[in-house]
Coordinates of C-alpha atoms in Angstrom, one line a residue:
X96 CA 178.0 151.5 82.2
X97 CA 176.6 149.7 79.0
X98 CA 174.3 151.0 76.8
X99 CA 171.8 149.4 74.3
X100 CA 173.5 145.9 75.1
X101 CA 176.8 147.5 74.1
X102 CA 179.8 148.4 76.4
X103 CA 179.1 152.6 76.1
X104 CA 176.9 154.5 74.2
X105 CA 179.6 155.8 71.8
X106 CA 179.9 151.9 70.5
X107 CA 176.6 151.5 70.1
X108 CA 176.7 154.6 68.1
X109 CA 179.5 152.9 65.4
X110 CA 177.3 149.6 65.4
X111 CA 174.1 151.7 64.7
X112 CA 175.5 154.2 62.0
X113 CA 177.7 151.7 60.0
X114 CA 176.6 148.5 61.3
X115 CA 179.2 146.2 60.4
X116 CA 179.3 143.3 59.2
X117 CA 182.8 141.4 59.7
X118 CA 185.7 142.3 61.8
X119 CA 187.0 143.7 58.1
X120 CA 184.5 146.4 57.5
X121 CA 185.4 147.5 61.7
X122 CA 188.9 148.2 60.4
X123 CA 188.1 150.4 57.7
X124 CA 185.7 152.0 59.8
X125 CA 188.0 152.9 62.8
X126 CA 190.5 154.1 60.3
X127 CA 188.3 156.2 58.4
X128 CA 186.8 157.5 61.5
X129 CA 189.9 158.1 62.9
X130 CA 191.0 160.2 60.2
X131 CA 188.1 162.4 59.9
X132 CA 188.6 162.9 64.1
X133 CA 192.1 163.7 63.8
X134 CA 191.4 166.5 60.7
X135 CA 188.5 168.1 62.8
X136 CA 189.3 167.3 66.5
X137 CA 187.3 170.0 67.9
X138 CA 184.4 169.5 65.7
X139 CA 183.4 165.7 66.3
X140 CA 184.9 165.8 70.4
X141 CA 181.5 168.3 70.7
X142 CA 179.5 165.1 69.3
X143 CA 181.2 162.0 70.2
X144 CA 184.6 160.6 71.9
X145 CA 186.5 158.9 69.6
X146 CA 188.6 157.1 72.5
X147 CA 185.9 155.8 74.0
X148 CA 184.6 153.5 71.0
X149 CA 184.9 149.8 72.7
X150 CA 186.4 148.5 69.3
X151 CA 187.4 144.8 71.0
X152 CA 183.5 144.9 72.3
X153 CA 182.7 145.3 68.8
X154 CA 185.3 143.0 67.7
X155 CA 183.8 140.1 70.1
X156 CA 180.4 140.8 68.5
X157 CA 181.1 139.5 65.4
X158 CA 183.8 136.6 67.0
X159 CA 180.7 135.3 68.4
X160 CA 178.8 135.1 65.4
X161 CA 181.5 133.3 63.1
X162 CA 181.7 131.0 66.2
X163 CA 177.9 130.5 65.7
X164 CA 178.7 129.8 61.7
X165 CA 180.9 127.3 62.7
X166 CA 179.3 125.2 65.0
X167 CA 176.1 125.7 62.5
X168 CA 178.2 124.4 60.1
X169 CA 179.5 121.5 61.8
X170 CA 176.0 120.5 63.0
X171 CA 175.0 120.3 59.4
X172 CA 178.2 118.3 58.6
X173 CA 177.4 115.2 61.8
X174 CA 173.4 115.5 60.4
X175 CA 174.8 115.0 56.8
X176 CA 177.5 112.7 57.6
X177 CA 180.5 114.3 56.7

């Protein structure tokens, strides 16, 4: 079941509360997150689950937009010349 355009709703949660912006900033995020779940289980299952977080769907987010750089980037290339 999607939510918000995103795979689940707990993914949508990670885009909306950190909203990443490279594949970089995901890895420090699930790693951080991942920590602070592990040290208060109990506490953050109540609110959210962790192993639900769609991290390729957020992955493939931002895989789509450096695909979109690129072409953009060749497109200016072929107008300029290059």
């Amino acid at each position: 079941m999607s939510y918000n355009g995103w795979s689940n709703r707990e993914t949508w949660l990670v885009n909306l509360w950190f909203n990443p912006e490279s594949i970089e900033d995901l890895d420090i995020i699930r790693d951080t997150l991942e920590e602070e779940y592990n040290q208060f289980e109990g506490f953050w299952g109540d609110m959210i689950s962790f192993h639900s977080i769609d991290w390729t769907n957020l992955k493939q987010h931002f895989q789509t937009e450096e695909e979109i750089e690129i072409e953009f980037e060749n497109m200016l290339k072929s107008i300029r010349g290059e």
